[in-house]
Amino acid sequence: MIRCGTIGLGRFDLLSMEEEARRFWKTREIPRKWRSWDEGKPVFAFLEGPPTANGYPHVGHIRGRVFKDFVLKYMRLKGYNVWAQAGWDEQGLPVEVEAEKKLGIKKKKDIFRIVGAERFVEECNKLVDYYLKYWQDYATERIALWLDLENAYETRKPEYIEHVWYFIKRMHERGLLYEGKRVLPFCPRCETALSDAEVSQGYEDKVSPSIYVKFRLKNRNNEYLVIWTTTPWTLIDNEAVAVNPEGIYCKTRVGDEYWFVAESRLEEVMKNAGVESWECVERVRGSELEGLRYVHPLLEEVPIHTKHENAHYVITADFVSLDEGTGLVHIAPGHGPEDYEVGTQYGLPITSAVEINGVFNSEGGIFRGLDVNEASRKVTAVLREKGLLVYEGTIVHKYPHCWRCGTPLIYRADKQWFIRVSPYRSDLIKALSDVAIYPKKLRARFENWLENLKDWTISRSRIWGTPLPVWVCKDDPKKVKVIGSIEELKKEAEYLPDVDDFRLVHRPWIDRVRLKPTEDCKEWIRVPFVVDVWMDSGMAWMASVDGLRNRKLFSMLYPYHFITEGIDQTRGWFYSLLVTSVLLEGRAPYRTILMQGLVLDAQGRKMSKHLGNVIWANDLLTKHSVDATRAYILMRYPPAESFIFNLKEIRDVVRNLNIIWNVFKFADTYMSIDRFDPSKYDVLTTFNEGAPEDRWIISETNTLLRKFDELMGEYRLHEATKAVLDFFVETLSHGYLRMIRPRVWSEESLDRFHAYTALYHALKTGLQLLSTIAPHMAEKLWQDFIKRYEPGEAESVHLSRLSEPAKDLTDERIEKLMKVALGVISSAASLRNEVKIKLRWPIQYVKVGLPRDYVEGLKELKHIIRLLANSKDVIIVSYEELDCGEEEISEETKVDNVPLKTCISRELTSELRKEALAREIIRRVQTMRNSLNLKVDEPIKVYIKTEDDEISAALNEHREYVASEVRARDIMFGEGEADLAKEWVVEGRKVWIGIKRLRS
RNA sequence: GGGCCCGUAGCUCAGCCUGGCGGAGCGCCCGGCUGAUAACCGGGAGGUCCGGGGUUCGAAUCCCCGCGGGCCCA
């Protein structure tokens, strides 16, 4: 009887547990063992969505990565060989922007002029290394996300880049690669085109000018078209005016002029223009205006327009809105996707006087050298001078901005390289139909995106990226050669720069490669682009394992079982994986997608550097324990919902974990006193032969296992998490522990070993599930609790194997009955509260009325009700038979659809009073034991002196009961030599109590 | 302009698919326990289930129309 709880589990301290567990894992190499594969087990292949190795990880990243680990840890517990390779997305614009900042570069040209491309690329590479450390530490190891970092795939590595080249070459061979001219969004600061996916990430409010401009009609007397635009600079490349063919336009007299404006907009336009007196003299259908010629408003300033022949007239287009502006839209085919389309239809000149950096060239006439903003101001000023400006104001509207640097984008026509994916829309949708998407409701969005798919613009005018492996013939640019591997490059090269493979497959070194002349071409020239980074990560399904060479491994993993990233990746990574895999292999590369929602701050706002409300991973994890953070993230919201991150709420989770800790501590206290050895007991025996509550908790444990599996199967991660926490807090702590207290306390009760067996089983199972949520604390409990009772168990909780839910350990009937019993107890507590009888005071009886079917069943749980309601008797009858009288108080409720009526006796007999007083004394002795810091089972001697007859009588009558409860060898009346003595007031009467410790 | 989602207690959210009780945690109030103890437990108050209409014996739940908020696409 020496081992008394104290050497078992210590104080609850998450941070120190975390520390300890991390050390343990490191010295024992647990993560490596966790990742190792056993022959014959099924494989669960996870494909890591590579974070961009740029910038620090924040709480949004942590959320996603906790989801990943939760699922992986679970699958491993279930006995799968888990594939958990890390991966990093290392190239692309984000890194370049960062490098520019660091090197103090403002324009792209300066990269070549001032620092040189070599140094720039080395700088990008170094930055990647810098940020990788944070990601490996705070966003991976620190949160116990056990990805294989040593064998992480990296998009900058030559063998990875080869896979991207391979894809492009295959597309070329199938005639799907082409160079085309298209109007694309450009970032003038980054000097590169952006993909649709990138654009869609950057819609933000922008204040733009909003002007009405008069275009004078040719061969008419003082008649004008009044157009509306929010981008005055595009007027420089204006080639037509579009009207809605079905719209009604008014020829409106304003002074001695006639203006054409949509009828529906007339009032508003006139108001804005400050025209007080006007008259609609003629109503014309839009289609009737078609073909009317006008004078370009900037003809003198932009002389090139005098040479444009098929231009400057009214055309019709369905997209022209009659609800905004003037109902007439100016068309600059080089500056808008819709303008371009309609311009091509009419055969208008496609002009763009704007260079990639947003500055006008000589075709812009007097606007040459101005950037688009300056040009807008000057255009407006010129129009004002010429008397053509009708109205000048501003408008706030959603406008696309560069997702990296925030610069408003410009649209301009340019030559780019494309992959023809639009013919494959239906194949993509079909491939997606084999994929499980969680939550299910988001499938429609993905399909919607695929239905509207345009050809993929894969070229980028940047430097730090996978070079586009395309060479064109100098004399005949239609001749195209695509290189598909490093080996091929070396074979085809006439001159190779003397560098390693890493540099060879990067700009600027690859630009220096000279290919051998071929029969049909004397000189090949590489197109100066890199590849859209989304293609880098999009090839991860193959490139991550060097799949071109590593066929066996690749075929074991592909198609991957599971990927999960933010919902925004529908247009990003989810898409680029799908398209590359469908085009190469004819199917989706993944079987399950779990979409994640955003993370917002406590006020529900988006986290942004600008608002200063970003919670960084390292701040979060140094202040709060990983386990509490994980549990909080996992339980609080469904994975796909926006997460309002409120640091204060982590405290509530800590409280839950603390209760779990205490549950183990409670168990350990008594199991160790009794030297409980689980190997000697069998759960099935206890299930069948133990007390009803033992059967109940074993059944609940099984139900938890089954429920957890079900919920995980549907990726309802938050509900699975809550089920585990609830099991510990509600079922065990508030339920079972209260029920078995007297049994484990009494030294006589032999069936307490049934309780230990049931409890141990529940704790061990719960602990395994908990290990997916709070891995550090679970490990600590596994080592300090489970391994002490079962030294032969797995080395780590994470290497243990979860049992399958078992039919023969489930009893739904007892679960239901216990719910009812707990409902009765709750009613009794409520009634006590009403008549102010505290729980310590026993009551005569509790009467319960309920449907006939439940009467006999509930009687099996009488002893539980008696105990927890502290009632001498429990009377259970059918609902109709129940009769509550004057001396009773009653309450009706429903528990799990079972109607219940409960009443309790409010009469306190003298017998009950005496017992209550005895318990009052017990309580006070216990308090005194506690302040002497006595061990749980340390014996004492008690002295009591009181002049109250009732208390004396109570003590006489319950002497043995009191003695056993307080572990007293003897109870003496009168004062005596004590280690601690105190005078108490019990129910208004003075009692002197002294206790003396005895040697055990 | 099109698509999707959301609106339930003071706050954050379940419930809705498959119609039949309006729930949880936190906060608040009241109480208990003192052998899990720098803890813990019980009880209570609090609701126009956004508004209106419809279907139904019956609607938070299904349908329609509004209002408000969010996301995506244009």
PDB file of C-alpha atoms in Angstrom, chain A residues 92-124 188-192 461-465 507-509 511-512 530:
ATOM      1  CA  GLY A  92       7.170  31.756 -58.925  1.00  0.00           C
ATOM      2  CA  LEU A  93       6.180  35.338 -58.537  1.00  0.00           C
ATOM      3  CA  PRO A  94       5.724  35.457 -54.765  1.00  0.00           C
ATOM      4  CA  VAL A  95       9.342  34.598 -54.216  1.00  0.00           C
ATOM      5  CA  GLU A  96      10.461  37.066 -56.853  1.00  0.00           C
ATOM      6  CA  VAL A  97       8.480  39.861 -55.273  1.00  0.00           C
ATOM      7  CA  GLU A  98      10.124  39.101 -51.950  1.00  0.00           C
ATOM      8  CA  ALA A  99      13.572  39.002 -53.539  1.00  0.00           C
ATOM      9  CA  GLU A 100      12.943  42.306 -55.291  1.00  0.00           C
ATOM     10  CA  LYS A 101      12.066  43.895 -51.986  1.00  0.00           C
ATOM     11  CA  LYS A 102      15.162  42.529 -50.394  1.00  0.00           C
ATOM     12  CA  LEU A 103      17.385  43.747 -53.201  1.00  0.00           C
ATOM     13  CA  GLY A 104      15.621  47.096 -53.387  1.00  0.00           C
ATOM     14  CA  ILE A 105      14.451  46.639 -56.951  1.00  0.00           C
ATOM     15  CA  LYS A 106      11.418  48.505 -58.203  1.00  0.00           C
ATOM     16  CA  LYS A 107      11.138  47.458 -61.820  1.00  0.00           C
ATOM     17  CA  LYS A 108      11.658  44.177 -63.539  1.00  0.00           C
ATOM     18  CA  LYS A 109      14.192  45.656 -65.931  1.00  0.00           C
ATOM     19  CA  ASP A 110      16.385  46.503 -62.966  1.00  0.00           C
ATOM     20  CA  ILE A 111      16.780  42.827 -62.241  1.00  0.00           C
ATOM     21  CA  PHE A 112      18.865  42.520 -65.388  1.00  0.00           C
ATOM     22  CA  ARG A 113      20.370  46.001 -65.312  1.00  0.00           C
ATOM     23  CA  ILE A 114      21.354  46.380 -61.703  1.00  0.00           C
ATOM     24  CA  VAL A 115      21.741  43.047 -59.954  1.00  0.00           C
ATOM     25  CA  GLY A 116      21.896  40.618 -62.823  1.00  0.00           C
ATOM     26  CA  ALA A 117      19.649  37.636 -63.281  1.00  0.00           C
ATOM     27  CA  GLU A 118      22.156  35.198 -61.771  1.00  0.00           C
ATOM     28  CA  ARG A 119      22.308  36.967 -58.466  1.00  0.00           C
ATOM     29  CA  PHE A 120      18.596  37.477 -58.491  1.00  0.00           C
ATOM     30  CA  VAL A 121      17.904  33.787 -58.906  1.00  0.00           C
ATOM     31  CA  GLU A 122      20.419  32.874 -56.213  1.00  0.00           C
ATOM     32  CA  GLU A 123      18.646  35.307 -53.944  1.00  0.00           C
ATOM     33  CA  CYS A 124      15.283  33.676 -54.677  1.00  0.00           C
ATOM     34  CA  PRO A 188       2.151  46.225 -64.804  1.00  0.00           C
ATOM     35  CA  ARG A 189       4.370  46.139 -61.725  1.00  0.00           C
ATOM     36  CA  CYS A 190       5.293  42.469 -61.932  1.00  0.00           C
ATOM     37  CA  GLU A 191       5.297  42.713 -65.719  1.00  0.00           C
ATOM     38  CA  THR A 192       3.639  39.420 -66.265  1.00  0.00           C
ATOM     39  CA  SER A 461       7.297  36.672 -68.376  1.00  0.00           C
ATOM     40  CA  ARG A 462       9.310  36.080 -65.261  1.00  0.00           C
ATOM     41  CA  ILE A 463      12.580  34.550 -64.156  1.00  0.00           C
ATOM     42  CA  TRP A 464      12.378  32.317 -61.055  1.00  0.00           C
ATOM     43  CA  GLY A 465      10.419  29.378 -62.284  1.00  0.00           C
ATOM     44  CA  ARG A 507      17.007  31.036 -66.084  1.00  0.00           C
ATOM     45  CA  PRO A 508      19.195  32.772 -66.957  1.00  0.00           C
ATOM     46  CA  TRP A 509      21.553  29.848 -67.604  1.00  0.00           C
ATOM     47  CA  ASP A 511      18.765  31.043 -71.976  1.00  0.00           C
ATOM     48  CA  ARG A 512      22.397  30.534 -72.906  1.00  0.00           C
ATOM     49  CA  VAL A 530       8.788  30.511 -67.392  1.00  0.00           C
TER      50      VAL A 530
END
